[in-house]
mmCIF file of C-alpha atoms and ligand atoms in Angstrom:
data_model
loop_
_atom_site.group_PDB
_atom_site.id
_atom_site.type_symbol
_atom_site.label_atom_id
_atom_site.label_comp_id
_atom_site.label_asym_id
_atom_site.label_seq_id
_atom_site.Cartn_x
_atom_site.Cartn_y
_atom_site.Cartn_z
ATOM 1 C CA UNK A 15 -0.392 -0.198 0.421
ATOM 2 C CA UNK A 16 1.393 3.285 -1.111
ATOM 3 C CA UNK A 17 1.712 5.474 1.515
ATOM 4 C CA UNK A 18 2.556 9.565 0.642
ATOM 5 C CA UNK A 19 2.746 12.316 2.272
ATOM 6 C CA UNK A 20 2.178 16.257 1.535
ATOM 7 C CA UNK A 21 3.028 19.257 2.818
ATOM 8 C CA UNK A 22 2.706 17.464 6.140
ATOM 9 C CA UNK A 23 3.314 20.149 9.157
ATOM 10 C CA UNK A 24 2.225 19.111 12.690
ATOM 11 C CA UNK A 25 2.175 21.187 16.072
ATOM 12 C CA UNK A 26 0.887 20.914 19.447
ATOM 13 C CA UNK A 27 -0.107 23.377 20.603
ATOM 14 C CA UNK A 28 2.504 25.951 20.285
ATOM 15 C CA UNK A 29 5.141 23.151 19.495
ATOM 16 C CA UNK A 30 5.993 23.224 15.747
ATOM 17 C CA UNK A 31 7.180 19.062 15.365
ATOM 18 C CA UNK A 32 6.678 18.157 11.795
ATOM 19 C CA UNK A 33 7.619 21.064 8.681
ATOM 20 C CA UNK A 34 6.736 20.770 5.240
ATOM 21 C CA UNK A 35 7.194 16.900 5.199
ATOM 22 C CA UNK A 36 7.019 15.451 1.515
ATOM 23 C CA UNK A 37 7.465 11.865 1.048
ATOM 24 C CA UNK A 38 6.249 9.101 -1.016
ATOM 25 C CA UNK A 39 6.858 5.069 -0.329
ATOM 26 C CA UNK A 40 6.072 3.111 -2.900
ATOM 27 C CA UNK A 41 4.360 0.045 -1.948
ATOM 28 C CA UNK A 42 6.188 -2.325 0.072
ATOM 29 C CA UNK A 43 9.109 -0.234 -0.038
ATOM 30 C CA UNK A 44 10.937 0.081 3.848
ATOM 31 C CA UNK A 45 11.315 3.485 4.962
ATOM 32 C CA UNK A 46 13.400 4.269 7.569
ATOM 33 C CA UNK A 47 13.492 7.609 9.846
ATOM 34 C CA UNK A 48 15.841 7.901 11.857
ATOM 35 C CA UNK A 49 16.847 11.046 14.035
ATOM 36 C CA UNK A 50 17.475 13.031 17.299
ATOM 37 C CA UNK A 51 14.861 12.056 20.011
ATOM 38 C CA UNK A 52 11.622 14.711 20.342
ATOM 39 C CA UNK A 53 12.042 15.145 16.550
ATOM 40 C CA UNK A 54 8.942 14.113 15.634
ATOM 41 C CA UNK A 55 9.199 10.901 14.325
ATOM 42 C CA UNK A 56 6.396 9.048 16.405
ATOM 43 C CA UNK A 57 4.453 11.343 15.735
ATOM 44 C CA UNK A 58 4.798 10.888 11.769
ATOM 45 C CA UNK A 59 3.424 7.325 12.307
ATOM 46 C CA UNK A 60 1.091 7.895 14.127
ATOM 47 C CA UNK A 61 -0.842 10.097 12.179
ATOM 48 C CA UNK A 62 0.107 7.544 9.098
ATOM 49 C CA UNK A 63 -1.877 5.066 11.968
ATOM 50 C CA UNK A 64 -4.300 7.495 12.145
ATOM 51 C CA UNK A 65 -3.872 8.053 15.884
ATOM 52 C CA UNK A 66 -3.030 11.716 15.110
ATOM 53 C CA UNK A 67 -4.537 14.203 12.286
ATOM 54 C CA UNK A 68 -2.005 16.375 10.384
ATOM 55 C CA UNK A 69 -1.863 20.177 11.348
ATOM 56 C CA UNK A 70 -1.852 20.915 7.671
ATOM 57 C CA UNK A 71 -1.156 19.227 4.747
ATOM 58 C CA UNK A 72 -2.155 15.371 4.132
ATOM 59 C CA UNK A 73 -1.112 12.176 5.090
ATOM 60 C CA UNK A 74 -2.533 9.110 2.431
ATOM 61 C CA UNK A 75 -2.950 5.671 2.461
ATOM 62 C CA UNK A 76 -3.458 4.055 -1.286
ATOM 63 C CA UNK A 77 -4.806 7.337 -2.079
ATOM 64 C CA UNK A 78 -7.524 7.432 0.678
ATOM 65 C CA UNK A 79 -6.242 10.122 2.934
ATOM 66 C CA UNK A 80 -5.650 8.690 6.403
ATOM 67 C CA UNK A 81 -9.135 10.032 9.352
ATOM 68 C CA UNK A 82 -8.714 6.231 11.403
ATOM 69 C CA UNK A 83 -6.648 3.481 12.868
ATOM 70 C CA UNK A 84 -7.530 0.455 10.515
ATOM 71 C CA UNK A 85 -6.527 -3.230 10.296
ATOM 72 C CA UNK A 86 -4.364 -2.723 7.881
ATOM 73 C CA UNK A 87 -2.321 -0.253 9.136
ATOM 74 C CA UNK A 88 -0.366 -1.712 12.119
ATOM 75 C CA UNK A 89 1.566 0.065 14.805
ATOM 76 C CA UNK A 90 4.282 -1.977 17.219
ATOM 77 C CA UNK A 91 6.068 -0.666 20.130
ATOM 78 C CA UNK A 92 8.877 -0.502 21.542
ATOM 79 C CA UNK A 93 7.006 -1.810 24.782
ATOM 80 C CA UNK A 94 5.870 -4.560 23.714
ATOM 81 C CA UNK A 95 2.589 -4.331 24.681
ATOM 82 C CA UNK A 96 0.688 -7.592 25.022
ATOM 83 C CA UNK A 97 -2.039 -8.295 27.632
ATOM 84 C CA UNK A 98 -0.424 -10.149 30.921
ATOM 85 C CA UNK A 99 -3.782 -11.755 31.872
ATOM 86 C CA UNK A 100 -3.419 -13.914 28.822
ATOM 87 C CA UNK A 101 -0.869 -16.152 27.005
ATOM 88 C CA UNK A 102 0.915 -15.949 24.045
ATOM 89 C CA UNK A 103 -1.480 -17.954 21.860
ATOM 90 C CA UNK A 104 -4.716 -15.471 23.370
ATOM 91 C CA UNK A 105 -2.351 -12.281 22.593
ATOM 92 C CA UNK A 106 -1.623 -13.863 18.843
ATOM 93 C CA UNK A 107 -4.943 -14.665 19.006
ATOM 94 C CA UNK A 108 -6.822 -11.377 19.632
ATOM 95 C CA UNK A 109 -5.745 -10.035 16.918
ATOM 96 C CA UNK A 110 -8.405 -11.354 14.875
ATOM 97 C CA UNK A 111 -10.622 -11.915 17.145
ATOM 98 C CA UNK A 112 -11.388 -7.657 17.040
ATOM 99 C CA UNK A 113 -11.352 -8.259 13.547
ATOM 100 C CA UNK A 114 -14.976 -10.645 14.441
ATOM 101 C CA UNK A 115 -12.915 -14.050 13.545
ATOM 102 C CA UNK A 116 -14.854 -17.449 15.015
ATOM 103 C CA UNK A 117 -12.327 -17.556 18.073
ATOM 104 C CA UNK A 118 -11.293 -21.080 16.828
ATOM 105 C CA UNK A 119 -10.239 -20.136 14.329
ATOM 106 C CA UNK A 120 -8.371 -16.818 15.694
ATOM 107 C CA UNK A 121 -6.916 -19.920 18.372
ATOM 108 C CA UNK A 122 -5.072 -21.960 15.410
ATOM 109 C CA UNK A 123 -3.978 -19.240 12.790
ATOM 110 C CA UNK A 124 -2.323 -17.789 16.605
ATOM 111 C CA UNK A 125 -0.084 -21.623 17.144
ATOM 112 C CA UNK A 126 0.640 -21.386 13.561
ATOM 113 C CA UNK A 127 2.010 -18.282 13.385
ATOM 114 C CA UNK A 128 3.976 -18.541 16.890
ATOM 115 C CA UNK A 129 5.870 -21.252 15.884
ATOM 116 C CA UNK A 130 6.416 -19.175 12.596
ATOM 117 C CA UNK A 131 8.781 -16.502 15.304
ATOM 118 C CA UNK A 132 10.216 -19.729 16.799
ATOM 119 C CA UNK A 133 7.653 -19.815 19.481
ATOM 120 C CA UNK A 134 6.420 -23.214 19.353
ATOM 121 C CA UNK A 135 5.849 -24.947 22.558
ATOM 122 C CA UNK A 136 5.249 -21.060 24.432
ATOM 123 C CA UNK A 137 2.044 -20.840 23.229
ATOM 124 C CA UNK A 138 0.213 -21.726 26.590
ATOM 125 C CA UNK A 139 2.882 -19.216 27.828
ATOM 126 C CA UNK A 140 2.285 -15.380 30.140
ATOM 127 C CA UNK A 141 4.393 -12.499 28.940
ATOM 128 C CA UNK A 142 6.232 -12.686 32.678
ATOM 129 C CA UNK A 143 6.904 -16.406 32.149
ATOM 130 C CA UNK A 144 9.255 -15.500 28.661
ATOM 131 C CA UNK A 145 12.291 -13.008 28.657
ATOM 132 C CA UNK A 146 11.992 -9.360 26.362
ATOM 133 C CA UNK A 147 13.123 -11.131 23.454
ATOM 134 C CA UNK A 148 10.249 -13.649 23.072
ATOM 135 C CA UNK A 149 7.616 -11.301 24.428
ATOM 136 C CA UNK A 150 8.979 -8.871 21.322
ATOM 137 C CA UNK A 151 8.172 -11.853 18.455
ATOM 138 C CA UNK A 152 4.888 -12.836 20.132
ATOM 139 C CA UNK A 153 4.223 -8.910 19.512
ATOM 140 C CA UNK A 154 5.734 -9.645 15.784
ATOM 141 C CA UNK A 155 3.613 -12.615 15.294
ATOM 142 C CA UNK A 156 0.634 -10.784 17.079
ATOM 143 C CA UNK A 157 1.206 -7.387 14.205
ATOM 144 C CA UNK A 158 1.573 -9.498 11.541
ATOM 145 C CA UNK A 159 -1.107 -12.324 11.624
ATOM 146 C CA UNK A 160 -3.650 -9.529 10.898
ATOM 147 C CA UNK A 161 -1.699 -9.652 7.730
ATOM 148 C CA UNK A 162 -1.454 -5.342 7.352
ATOM 149 C CA UNK A 163 -0.588 -3.651 4.217
ATOM 150 C CA UNK A 164 1.503 -1.045 6.445
ATOM 151 C CA UNK A 165 3.571 -2.122 9.416
ATOM 152 C CA UNK A 166 4.115 0.981 11.341
ATOM 153 C CA UNK A 167 7.363 0.184 13.183
ATOM 154 C CA UNK A 168 8.571 2.670 16.427
ATOM 155 C CA UNK A 169 11.472 1.445 17.530
ATOM 156 C CA UNK A 170 10.737 -2.309 18.075
ATOM 157 C CA UNK A 171 13.636 -3.241 19.564
ATOM 158 C CA UNK A 172 14.964 -0.486 21.903
ATOM 159 C CA UNK A 173 14.141 -2.023 24.709
ATOM 160 C CA UNK A 174 16.619 -5.408 24.371
ATOM 161 C CA UNK A 175 20.285 -5.881 24.589
ATOM 162 C CA UNK A 176 22.002 -5.794 20.995
ATOM 163 C CA UNK A 177 22.179 -9.358 20.793
ATOM 164 C CA UNK A 178 18.506 -10.705 21.218
ATOM 165 C CA UNK A 179 18.339 -7.460 18.488
ATOM 166 C CA UNK A 180 20.134 -8.442 15.812
ATOM 167 C CA UNK A 181 18.425 -12.166 15.862
ATOM 168 C CA UNK A 182 15.189 -10.339 16.403
ATOM 169 C CA UNK A 183 15.892 -8.217 13.284
ATOM 170 C CA UNK A 184 16.620 -11.052 10.992
ATOM 171 C CA UNK A 185 13.061 -12.692 12.299
ATOM 172 C CA UNK A 186 11.253 -9.353 10.869
ATOM 173 C CA UNK A 187 13.173 -9.513 7.974
ATOM 174 C CA UNK A 188 12.740 -12.483 6.958
ATOM 175 C CA UNK A 189 8.434 -11.980 7.299
ATOM 176 C CA UNK A 190 8.622 -8.459 6.066
ATOM 177 C CA UNK A 191 10.085 -10.653 2.906
ATOM 178 C CA UNK A 192 7.197 -13.474 2.839
ATOM 179 C CA UNK A 193 4.946 -10.435 3.670
ATOM 180 C CA UNK A 194 5.607 -7.658 1.676
ATOM 181 C CA UNK A 195 3.571 -4.776 3.362
ATOM 182 C CA UNK A 196 5.126 -1.884 2.973
ATOM 183 C CA UNK A 197 7.528 -0.401 6.468
ATOM 184 C CA UNK A 198 7.598 2.314 7.955
ATOM 185 C CA UNK A 199 10.428 1.936 10.308
ATOM 186 C CA UNK A 200 11.423 4.983 13.391
ATOM 187 C CA UNK A 201 14.913 3.628 14.879
ATOM 188 C CA UNK A 202 17.252 5.220 16.748
ATOM 189 C CA UNK A 203 19.505 2.186 15.591
ATOM 190 C CA UNK A 204 21.507 3.430 12.505
ATOM 191 C CA UNK A 205 22.867 -0.353 12.311
ATOM 192 C CA UNK A 206 18.933 -1.727 12.155
ATOM 193 C CA UNK A 207 17.567 0.805 10.172
ATOM 194 C CA UNK A 208 20.765 0.098 7.172
ATOM 195 C CA UNK A 209 19.700 -3.706 7.843
ATOM 196 C CA UNK A 210 16.191 -3.465 7.105
ATOM 197 C CA UNK A 211 15.420 -0.992 4.835
ATOM 198 C CA UNK A 212 15.537 0.333 1.354
ATOM 199 C CA UNK A 213 15.014 3.658 2.096
ATOM 200 C CA UNK A 214 16.500 5.999 4.568
ATOM 201 C CA UNK A 215 15.092 9.596 5.926
ATOM 202 C CA UNK A 216 17.608 11.881 8.878
ATOM 203 C CA UNK A 217 15.263 14.324 10.504
ATOM 204 C CA UNK A 218 16.651 17.365 11.560
ATOM 205 C CA UNK A 219 15.403 18.116 15.499
ATOM 206 C CA UNK A 220 12.250 19.330 16.067
ATOM 207 C CA UNK A 221 10.690 21.022 14.144
ATOM 208 C CA UNK A 222 11.823 18.165 11.712
ATOM 209 C CA UNK A 223 12.831 18.177 7.955
ATOM 210 C CA UNK A 224 14.412 15.243 6.072
ATOM 211 C CA UNK A 225 18.083 16.333 6.126
ATOM 212 C CA UNK A 226 19.292 13.509 3.531
ATOM 213 C CA UNK A 227 17.473 11.181 1.941
ATOM 214 C CA UNK A 228 19.119 7.668 1.428
ATOM 215 C CA UNK A 229 18.297 4.840 -0.924
ATOM 216 C CA UNK A 230 19.870 1.698 -0.260
ATOM 217 C CA UNK A 231 17.980 -0.472 -2.669
ATOM 218 C CA UNK A 232 16.814 -4.139 -2.637
ATOM 219 C CA UNK A 233 20.614 -5.708 -1.624
ATOM 220 C CA UNK A 234 20.622 -9.011 -0.264
ATOM 221 C CA UNK A 235 21.800 -7.762 2.710
ATOM 222 C CA UNK A 236 23.546 -9.204 7.016
ATOM 223 C CA UNK A 237 24.955 -7.865 9.536
ATOM 224 C CA UNK A 238 27.996 -7.540 7.834
ATOM 225 C CA UNK A 239 27.629 -3.898 6.864
ATOM 226 C CA UNK A 240 31.027 -3.083 5.674
ATOM 227 C CA UNK A 241 29.679 -2.623 1.816
ATOM 228 C CA UNK A 242 27.662 0.153 4.312
ATOM 229 C CA UNK A 243 30.190 2.166 5.735
ATOM 230 C CA UNK A 244 30.643 5.432 3.876
ATOM 231 C CA UNK A 245 26.255 5.629 4.352
ATOM 232 C CA UNK A 246 26.978 4.652 7.877
ATOM 233 C CA UNK A 247 29.303 7.704 8.807
ATOM 234 C CA UNK A 248 27.175 9.973 6.973
ATOM 235 C CA UNK A 249 24.157 8.831 8.563
ATOM 236 C CA UNK A 250 25.635 9.225 12.052
ATOM 237 C CA UNK A 251 27.462 12.807 11.196
ATOM 238 C CA UNK A 252 24.107 14.101 10.623
ATOM 239 C CA UNK A 253 23.068 13.239 13.837
ATOM 240 C CA UNK A 254 26.090 15.046 15.396
ATOM 241 C CA UNK A 255 28.469 11.697 16.208
ATOM 242 C CA UNK A 256 31.036 12.262 14.210
ATOM 243 C CA UNK A 257 33.163 8.876 12.691
ATOM 244 C CA UNK A 258 36.116 10.490 12.152
ATOM 245 C CA UNK A 259 37.165 11.888 15.789
ATOM 246 C CA UNK A 260 34.713 10.168 18.114
ATOM 247 C CA UNK A 261 35.895 11.479 21.477
ATOM 248 C CA UNK A 262 34.487 8.739 23.240
ATOM 249 C CA UNK A 263 36.836 6.255 21.742
ATOM 250 C CA UNK A 264 40.313 5.284 23.081
ATOM 251 C CA UNK A 265 43.017 7.307 20.530
ATOM 252 C CA UNK A 266 46.485 6.362 19.979
ATOM 253 C CA UNK A 267 47.671 9.807 20.471
ATOM 254 C CA UNK A 268 47.620 10.445 24.570
ATOM 255 C CA UNK A 269 45.231 12.393 26.358
ATOM 256 C CA UNK A 270 44.100 13.175 22.844
ATOM 257 C CA UNK A 271 39.647 13.176 23.356
ATOM 258 C CA UNK A 272 40.052 13.135 26.655
ATOM 259 C CA UNK A 273 37.242 14.523 28.041
ATOM 260 C CA UNK A 274 35.850 13.801 31.152
HETATM 261 P P1 LIG B 6 9.963 11.044 18.463
HETATM 262 O O1 LIG B 6 9.525 10.160 17.853
HETATM 263 O O2 LIG B 6 10.723 11.521 17.344
HETATM 264 O O3 LIG B 6 11.392 10.843 19.894
HETATM 265 P P2 LIG B 6 7.977 12.126 19.179
HETATM 266 O O4 LIG B 6 7.466 12.085 18.750
HETATM 267 O O5 LIG B 6 7.262 11.501 19.884
HETATM 268 O O6 LIG B 6 9.011 12.570 18.861
HETATM 269 O O7 LIG B 6 7.511 14.110 20.397
HETATM 270 C C1 LIG B 6 7.193 14.937 19.505
HETATM 271 C C2 LIG B 6 7.040 16.551 19.843
HETATM 272 O O8 LIG B 6 6.190 16.598 20.090
HETATM 273 C C3 LIG B 6 8.177 16.244 21.628
HETATM 274 O O9 LIG B 6 8.356 17.185 22.156
HETATM 275 C C4 LIG B 6 6.579 15.722 22.451
HETATM 276 O O10 LIG B 6 7.483 15.744 23.539
HETATM 277 C C5 LIG B 6 5.846 16.410 22.055
HETATM 278 N N1 LIG B 6 5.009 15.603 21.880
HETATM 279 C C6 LIG B 6 4.464 14.388 21.182
HETATM 280 N N2 LIG B 6 3.251 14.102 21.300
HETATM 281 C C7 LIG B 6 2.159 14.809 22.291
HETATM 282 C C8 LIG B 6 1.083 14.928 22.328
HETATM 283 N N3 LIG B 6 0.415 13.965 22.353
HETATM 284 N N4 LIG B 6 0.667 16.483 22.970
HETATM 285 C C9 LIG B 6 1.545 17.500 22.996
HETATM 286 N N5 LIG B 6 2.828 17.172 22.905
HETATM 287 C C10 LIG B 6 3.676 15.604 21.847
HETATM 288 MG MG1 LIG B 7 9.410 7.780 19.446
#
């Protein structure tokens, strides 16, 4: 499903969050949004989800103005947001029950999806009985089971340790390749953006505007991101991280780079 942003502005009272954002995301494209904290990335996702309305301009999905939430546009948060009193299977099935699918079928499909995210055997566990990574696998199963045309991911793995995050990125990549939704991924992890996205938009401080756009294309990718080293440096530089002379890294020259 194509997404179109035309001169989208958003303010909360006097606070201008997004300024004249123009972009078109093609059907099946995977676009990552990176930018400083508080610049308006989540707000942009919320507008696509239909949870927030633009102050000016328009947000369209498949040519239609987005006015309210719809199951075809699914949002996944960092906090897995599973119901603690429901088993993993019940949590995943709920996404279909909300769409009025009979409970028995919903449960059967939930079991299939849990096995697709390698949670077979854990159907009857409650969220607190499994790890953070497993909860987020479950959240992915719950997002994908409804076969959304647009998947909106808001720092989906932000709460996970680095290794678990990389594993989950691979699980997500596989699901996206199989299901082909249009994806908008908000992340503060530049490597995550490079690994998953076809295109990366780097935003400025609030009010957010696009500083630069990087088209990576459908290159088969692994976590070996060496091919993207130059783009990675450029994105980090736009975010204010100097990779050439990073004061946070150890310098071979005595005293150089020591700030504290
Ligand atoms: P990001 O996701 O890039 O970190 P957000 O989109 O969450 O940033 O927020 C951008 C700015 O808008 C922040 O200053 C935040 O406090 C403000 N903001 C977000 N949602 C609301 C709201 N519902 N009401 C008022 N201010 C908000
Ligand atoms: Mg945010």
